[in-house]
XYZ file of C-alpha atoms in Angstrom:
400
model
C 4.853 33.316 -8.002
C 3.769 34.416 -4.881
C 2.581 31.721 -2.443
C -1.740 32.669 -2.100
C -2.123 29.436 -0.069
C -1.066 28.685 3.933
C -1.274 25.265 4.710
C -0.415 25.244 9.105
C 0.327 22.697 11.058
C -1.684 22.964 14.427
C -1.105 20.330 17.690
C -2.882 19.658 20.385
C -1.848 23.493 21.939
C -3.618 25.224 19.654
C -2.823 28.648 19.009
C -0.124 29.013 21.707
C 1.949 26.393 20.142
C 2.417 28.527 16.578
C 5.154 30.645 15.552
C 4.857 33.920 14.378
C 4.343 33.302 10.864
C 1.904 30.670 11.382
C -0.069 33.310 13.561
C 1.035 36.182 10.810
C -0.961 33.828 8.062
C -3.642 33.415 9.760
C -4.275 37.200 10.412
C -4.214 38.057 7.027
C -6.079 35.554 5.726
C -9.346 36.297 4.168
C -10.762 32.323 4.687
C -9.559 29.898 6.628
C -10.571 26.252 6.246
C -9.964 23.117 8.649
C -11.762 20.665 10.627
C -13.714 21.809 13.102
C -11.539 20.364 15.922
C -8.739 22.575 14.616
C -10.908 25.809 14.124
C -11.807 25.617 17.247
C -8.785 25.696 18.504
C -8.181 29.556 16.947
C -8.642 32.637 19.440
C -11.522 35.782 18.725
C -8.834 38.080 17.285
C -8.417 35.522 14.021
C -11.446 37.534 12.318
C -11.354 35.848 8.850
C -14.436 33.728 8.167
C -13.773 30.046 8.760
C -15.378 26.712 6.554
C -15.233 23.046 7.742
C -14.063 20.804 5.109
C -17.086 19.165 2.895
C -18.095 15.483 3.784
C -17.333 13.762 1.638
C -13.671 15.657 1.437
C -13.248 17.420 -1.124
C -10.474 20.204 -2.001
C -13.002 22.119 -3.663
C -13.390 24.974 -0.891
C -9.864 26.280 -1.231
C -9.155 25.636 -4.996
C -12.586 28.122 -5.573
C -10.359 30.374 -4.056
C -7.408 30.417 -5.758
C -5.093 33.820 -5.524
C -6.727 35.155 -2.610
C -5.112 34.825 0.658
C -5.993 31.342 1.940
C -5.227 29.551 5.465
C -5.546 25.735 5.801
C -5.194 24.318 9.002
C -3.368 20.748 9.312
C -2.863 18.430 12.347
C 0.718 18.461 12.512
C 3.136 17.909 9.595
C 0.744 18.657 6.653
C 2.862 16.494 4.197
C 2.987 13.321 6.214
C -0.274 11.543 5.448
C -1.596 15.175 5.387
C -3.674 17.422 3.447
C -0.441 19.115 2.539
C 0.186 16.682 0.544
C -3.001 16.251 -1.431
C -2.757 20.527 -2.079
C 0.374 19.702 -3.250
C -0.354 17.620 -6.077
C -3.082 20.212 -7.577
C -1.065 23.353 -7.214
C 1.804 24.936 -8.927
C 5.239 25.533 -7.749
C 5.264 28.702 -5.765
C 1.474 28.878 -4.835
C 1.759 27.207 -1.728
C 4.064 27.079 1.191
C 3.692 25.320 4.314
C 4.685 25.852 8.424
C 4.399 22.538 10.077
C 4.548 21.800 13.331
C 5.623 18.343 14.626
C 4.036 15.848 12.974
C 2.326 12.887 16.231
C 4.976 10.618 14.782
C 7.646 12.681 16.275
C 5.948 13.265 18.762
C 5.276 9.856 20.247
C 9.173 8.931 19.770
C 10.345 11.193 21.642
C 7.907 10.036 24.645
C 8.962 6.500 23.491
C 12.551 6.843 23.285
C 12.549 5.061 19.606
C 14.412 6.804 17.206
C 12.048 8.027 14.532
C 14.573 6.556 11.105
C 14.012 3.199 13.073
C 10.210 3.016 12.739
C 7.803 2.406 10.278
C 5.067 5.520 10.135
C 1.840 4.157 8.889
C -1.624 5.337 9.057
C -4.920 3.461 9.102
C -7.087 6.749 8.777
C -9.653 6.221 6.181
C -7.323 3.151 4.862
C -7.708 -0.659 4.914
C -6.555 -1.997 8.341
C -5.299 -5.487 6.024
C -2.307 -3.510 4.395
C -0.553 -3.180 8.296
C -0.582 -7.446 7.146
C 2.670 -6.498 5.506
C 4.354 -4.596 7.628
C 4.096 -6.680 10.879
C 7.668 -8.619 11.315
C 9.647 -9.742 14.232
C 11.774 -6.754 15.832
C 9.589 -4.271 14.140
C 8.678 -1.051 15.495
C 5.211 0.292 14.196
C 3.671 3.939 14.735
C 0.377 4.077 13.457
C -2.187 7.415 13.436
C -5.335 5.851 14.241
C -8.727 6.120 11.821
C -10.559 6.451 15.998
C -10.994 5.575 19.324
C -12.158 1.269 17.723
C -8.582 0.950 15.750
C -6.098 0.393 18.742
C -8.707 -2.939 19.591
C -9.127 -4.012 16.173
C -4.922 -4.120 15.271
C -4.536 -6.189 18.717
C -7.147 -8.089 17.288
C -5.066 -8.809 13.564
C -1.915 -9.273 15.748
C -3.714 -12.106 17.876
C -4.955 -13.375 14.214
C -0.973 -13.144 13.011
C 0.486 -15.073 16.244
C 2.079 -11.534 17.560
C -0.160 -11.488 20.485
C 2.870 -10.985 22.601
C 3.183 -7.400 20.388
C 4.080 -4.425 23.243
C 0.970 -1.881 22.140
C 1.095 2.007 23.574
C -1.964 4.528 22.731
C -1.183 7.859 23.182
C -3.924 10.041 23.307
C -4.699 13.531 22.215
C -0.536 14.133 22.200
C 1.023 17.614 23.203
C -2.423 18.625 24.573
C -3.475 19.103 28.471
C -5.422 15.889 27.458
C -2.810 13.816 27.001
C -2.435 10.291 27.914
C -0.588 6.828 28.320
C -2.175 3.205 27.590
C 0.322 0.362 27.742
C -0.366 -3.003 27.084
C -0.068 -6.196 25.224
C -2.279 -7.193 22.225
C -2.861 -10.590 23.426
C -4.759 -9.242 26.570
C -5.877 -5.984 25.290
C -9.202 -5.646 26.299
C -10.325 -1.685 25.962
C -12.936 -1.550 23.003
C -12.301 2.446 22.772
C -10.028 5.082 23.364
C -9.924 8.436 22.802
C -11.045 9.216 18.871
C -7.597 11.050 18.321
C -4.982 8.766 19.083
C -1.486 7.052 17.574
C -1.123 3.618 18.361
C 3.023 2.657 19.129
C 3.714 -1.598 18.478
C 6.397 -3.273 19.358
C 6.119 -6.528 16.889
C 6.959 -9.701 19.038
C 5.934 -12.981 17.537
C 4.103 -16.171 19.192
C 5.718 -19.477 18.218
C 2.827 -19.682 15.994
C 3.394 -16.740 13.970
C 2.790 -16.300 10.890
C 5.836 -15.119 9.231
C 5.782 -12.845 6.037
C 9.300 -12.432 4.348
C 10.299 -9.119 2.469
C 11.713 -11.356 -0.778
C 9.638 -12.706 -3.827
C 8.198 -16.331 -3.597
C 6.474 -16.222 -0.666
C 5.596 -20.504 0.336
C 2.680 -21.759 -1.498
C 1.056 -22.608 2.077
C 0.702 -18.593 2.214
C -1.701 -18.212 -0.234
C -5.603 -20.004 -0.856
C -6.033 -21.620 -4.198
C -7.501 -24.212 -6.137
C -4.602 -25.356 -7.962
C -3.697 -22.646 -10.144
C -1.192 -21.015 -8.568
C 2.469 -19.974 -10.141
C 4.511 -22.002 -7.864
C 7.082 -20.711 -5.502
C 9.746 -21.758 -7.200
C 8.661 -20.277 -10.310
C 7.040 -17.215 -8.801
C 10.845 -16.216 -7.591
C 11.931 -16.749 -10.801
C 9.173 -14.842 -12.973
C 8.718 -11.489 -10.437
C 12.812 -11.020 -10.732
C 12.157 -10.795 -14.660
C 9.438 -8.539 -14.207
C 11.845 -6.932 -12.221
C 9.214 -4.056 -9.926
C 10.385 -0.599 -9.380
C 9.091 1.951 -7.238
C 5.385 3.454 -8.682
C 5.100 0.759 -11.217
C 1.925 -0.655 -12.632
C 1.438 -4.256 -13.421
C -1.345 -6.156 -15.262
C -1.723 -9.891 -13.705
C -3.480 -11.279 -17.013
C -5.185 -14.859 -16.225
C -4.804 -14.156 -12.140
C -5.368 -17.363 -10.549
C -5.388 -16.617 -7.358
C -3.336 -13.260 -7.785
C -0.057 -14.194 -6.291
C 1.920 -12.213 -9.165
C 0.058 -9.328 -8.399
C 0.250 -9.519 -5.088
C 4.393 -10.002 -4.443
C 4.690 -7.016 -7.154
C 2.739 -4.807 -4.899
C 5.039 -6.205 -1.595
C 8.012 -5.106 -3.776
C 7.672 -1.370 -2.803
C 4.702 0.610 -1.364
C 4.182 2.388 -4.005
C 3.932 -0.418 -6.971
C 0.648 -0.950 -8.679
C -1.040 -4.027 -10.059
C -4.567 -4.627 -11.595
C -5.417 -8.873 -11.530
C -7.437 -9.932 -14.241
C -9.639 -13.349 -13.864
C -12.387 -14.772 -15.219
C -12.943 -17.152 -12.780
C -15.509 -15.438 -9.736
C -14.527 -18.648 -7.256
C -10.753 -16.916 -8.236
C -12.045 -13.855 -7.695
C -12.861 -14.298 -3.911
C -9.268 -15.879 -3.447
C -7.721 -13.099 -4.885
C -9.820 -11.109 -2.769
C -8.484 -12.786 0.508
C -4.732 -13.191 -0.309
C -4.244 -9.628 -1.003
C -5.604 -8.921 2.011
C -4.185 -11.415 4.102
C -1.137 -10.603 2.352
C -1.104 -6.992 2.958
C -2.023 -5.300 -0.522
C -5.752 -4.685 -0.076
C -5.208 -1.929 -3.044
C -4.765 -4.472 -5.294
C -7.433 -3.643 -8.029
C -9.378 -7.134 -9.484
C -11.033 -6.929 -12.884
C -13.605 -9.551 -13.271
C -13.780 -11.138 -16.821
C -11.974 -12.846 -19.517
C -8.833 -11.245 -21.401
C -8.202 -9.663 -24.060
C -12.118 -7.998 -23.702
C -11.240 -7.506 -19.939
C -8.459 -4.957 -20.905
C -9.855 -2.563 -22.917
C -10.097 0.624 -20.698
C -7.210 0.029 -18.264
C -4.637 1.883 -17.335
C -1.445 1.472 -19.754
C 1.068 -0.503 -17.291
C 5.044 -0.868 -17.342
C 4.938 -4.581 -16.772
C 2.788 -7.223 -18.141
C 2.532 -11.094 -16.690
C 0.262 -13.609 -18.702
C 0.091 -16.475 -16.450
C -2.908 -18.001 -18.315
C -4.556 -17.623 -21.216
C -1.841 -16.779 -23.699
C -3.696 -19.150 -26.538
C -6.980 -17.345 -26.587
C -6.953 -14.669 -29.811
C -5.856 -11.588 -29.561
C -4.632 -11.677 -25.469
C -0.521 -11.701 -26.492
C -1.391 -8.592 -29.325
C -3.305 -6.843 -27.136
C -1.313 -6.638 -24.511
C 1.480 -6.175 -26.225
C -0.217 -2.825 -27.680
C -1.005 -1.260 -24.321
C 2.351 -2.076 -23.006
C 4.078 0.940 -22.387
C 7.587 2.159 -24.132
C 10.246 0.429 -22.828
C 7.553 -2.017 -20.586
C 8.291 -5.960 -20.009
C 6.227 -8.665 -21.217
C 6.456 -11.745 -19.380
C 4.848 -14.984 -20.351
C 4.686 -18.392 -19.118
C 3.459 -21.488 -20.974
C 3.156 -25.258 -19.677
C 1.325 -26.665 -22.827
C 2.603 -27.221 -26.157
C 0.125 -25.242 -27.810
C 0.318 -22.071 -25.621
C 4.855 -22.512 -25.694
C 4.406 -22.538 -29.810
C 2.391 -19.088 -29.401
C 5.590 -17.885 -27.368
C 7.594 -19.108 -29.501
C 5.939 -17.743 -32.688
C 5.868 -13.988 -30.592
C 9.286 -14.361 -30.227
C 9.726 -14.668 -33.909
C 8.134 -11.205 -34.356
C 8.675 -9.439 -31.288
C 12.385 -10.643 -30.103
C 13.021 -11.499 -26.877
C 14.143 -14.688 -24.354
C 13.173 -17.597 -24.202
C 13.482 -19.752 -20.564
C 12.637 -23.415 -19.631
C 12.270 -24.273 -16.113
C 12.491 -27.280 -14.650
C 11.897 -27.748 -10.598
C 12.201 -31.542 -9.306
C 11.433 -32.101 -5.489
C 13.584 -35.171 -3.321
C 10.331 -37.126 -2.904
C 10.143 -41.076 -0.932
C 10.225 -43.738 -2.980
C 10.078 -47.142 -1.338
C 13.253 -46.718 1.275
C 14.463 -44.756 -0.842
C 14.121 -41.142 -2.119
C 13.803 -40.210 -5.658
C 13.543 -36.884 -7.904
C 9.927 -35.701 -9.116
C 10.010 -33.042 -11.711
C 6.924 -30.415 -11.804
C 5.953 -29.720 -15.255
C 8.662 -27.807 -16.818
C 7.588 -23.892 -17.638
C 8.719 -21.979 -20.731
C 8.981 -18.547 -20.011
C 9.227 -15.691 -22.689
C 10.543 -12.331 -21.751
C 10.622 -9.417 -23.864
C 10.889 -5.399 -23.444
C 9.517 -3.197 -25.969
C 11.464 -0.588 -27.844
């Protein structure tokens, strides 16, 4: 198939800065569409009739029409946090091809001197500024393309809040255009409320002696998350995310929340994994609410109400955790049926009750079966002594 559909990358020098097939595209094209910054930025002689993108964004404009000749103009790399990328996912193989140009990332390495496979690219434009909360470690080196001129102040500001307020920050402005400019600082003093609306923030992560300090494994301290007592303890938690065992693009139902730490260390395991927490409870609710976003997984998607009703509707996931709830009717059958082929069940019980409706699954479904017991070196008189937590029977099973 021949490609209908241009998708260029544009910087900050305009038209000067394309090659000759990027300018070759454009001449032919019948309509071109682009922000208006980038339109702009195209000489008299382009004669085809230009469109700003719809607000709110929509693809709409160049999907209507689809096998005429078509430019779309890109900041950049179109394909890293691009509109390349969202073309790509509606059109066939073949229909489009795209001419980037360098992407800001690359850009602002090679005026930093940081190696670009060093760095982590992220991007806060039209996304929640909580999910930079896990990415922010000691050592780290952060490039982030900026939702406008407000962002660079409000990241010092969640730095300050993380005890990295001795973070390096450098804004660079309007990048590979005459415009283009240098602001170096450190987020504990940063004190410009605005910059220039087009702008990638650099961070150097350095951390306070108060820092708060996030690690990249499961069973993240209980002192990391708000709850009212029913959390899965550390301990535990370690134990029951390495059965559930996250992959990349994964979704995970977190049946009987809590406070959503399952959820919320399957969605640390990769970028790209999934979860949907479903609780009852609304004072739950609002702790879920602010671990994921203190955590860093502001995507996590909450489902208020009471399982198995709560479920009907979702999304089919690959992994299932029950941490409560596994004696009300119906909740182990009914997740069981949306489970996908070849998806893991994981339960946990504390009660007798709730461990004879594992065991009694078991009987029908297969599976493990796990008891846990976690004692603590605790004072006693003088003296120190063992004190076991209530021992957890976990069930594990994968479905044919």
């Amino acid at each position: 198939m021949t490609a209908w559909l241009t998708v260029v990358g544009i910087g900050e020098d305009g038209y000067a800065g394309l090659g000759k097939a990027a300018r070759r595209a454009l001449l032919a094209a019948e309509q071109i569409v682009g922000a208006p910054r980038q339109l702009e930025l195209l000489p008299p002689c382009i004669r085809a009739p230009r469109q700003s993108w719809p607000s709110p964004f929509s693809l709409a404009p160049v999907l209507q029409r689809r096998g005429t000749p078509v430019c779309v103009l890109a900041s950049g790399d179109p394909m890293l946090f691009g509109v390349g990328a969202s073309l790509a996912r509606q059109l066939g193989e073949g229909e489009m091809r795209v001419l980037p140009a360098p992407s800001s990332y690359s850009l602002a390495a090679a005026r930093l001197g940081w190696p670009l496979q060093e760095v982590s690219l992220l991007s806060v434009v039209a996304r929640p500024l909580a999910a930079l909360n896990a990415q922010i470690h000691a050592g780290q080196r952060l490039l982030i393309l900026c939702n406008d001129g407000c962002s660079p102040a409000a990241i010092a500001a969640l730095l300050r809040e993380r005890g990295f307020g001795s973070s390096r920050l450098t804004v660079l402005e309007h990048l590979g255009g005459e415009l283009e400019r240098r602001i170096d600082g450190l987020a504990e003093s940063w004190s410009i409320d605005e910059v220039a609306a087009l702008n990638l923030l650099a961070v150097e992560c350095l951390a306070d002696a108060n820092a708060v300090r996030l690690p990249l494994t499961c069973g993240l301290a209980d002192e990391a998350y708000r709850h009212d007592g029913q959390l899965t303890k550390r301990d535990v938690r370690a134990i029951t995310l390495a059965r559930l065992a996250p992959t990349p693009g994964e979704l995970l139902w977190d049946v009987g929340a809590g406070c959503g730490s399952i959820g919320i260390e399957w969605m640390r395991a990769h970028p790209s994994c999934r979860a949907i927490a479903i609780e009852a409870d609304s004072g739950r609710q609002q702790l879920i609410q602010h671990n994921r976003d203190a955590l860093g997984v502001p995507a996590l998607q909450l489902v208020a109400g009471s399982a198995p009703q709560a479920l009907d509707g979702l999304e089919r996931p690959e992994a299932i955790f029950i941490g409560g709830g596994v004696t009300l009717p119906g909740v182990l059958e009914q997740c069981w049926q949306a489970l996908k082929p070849g998806g893991r069940l994981i339960a946990n019980a504390v009660t007798l009750q709730s461990e004879a409706m594992l065991v009694a699954f078991r009987e029908q479904h297969g599976g493990e079966l796990t008891r846990i017991s976690v004692a603590q070196a605790q004072p006693l008189g003088d003296f120190d002594t063992w004190r076991s937590a209530l021992p957890i029977t976990l069930l594990q099973v994968r479905k044919p």
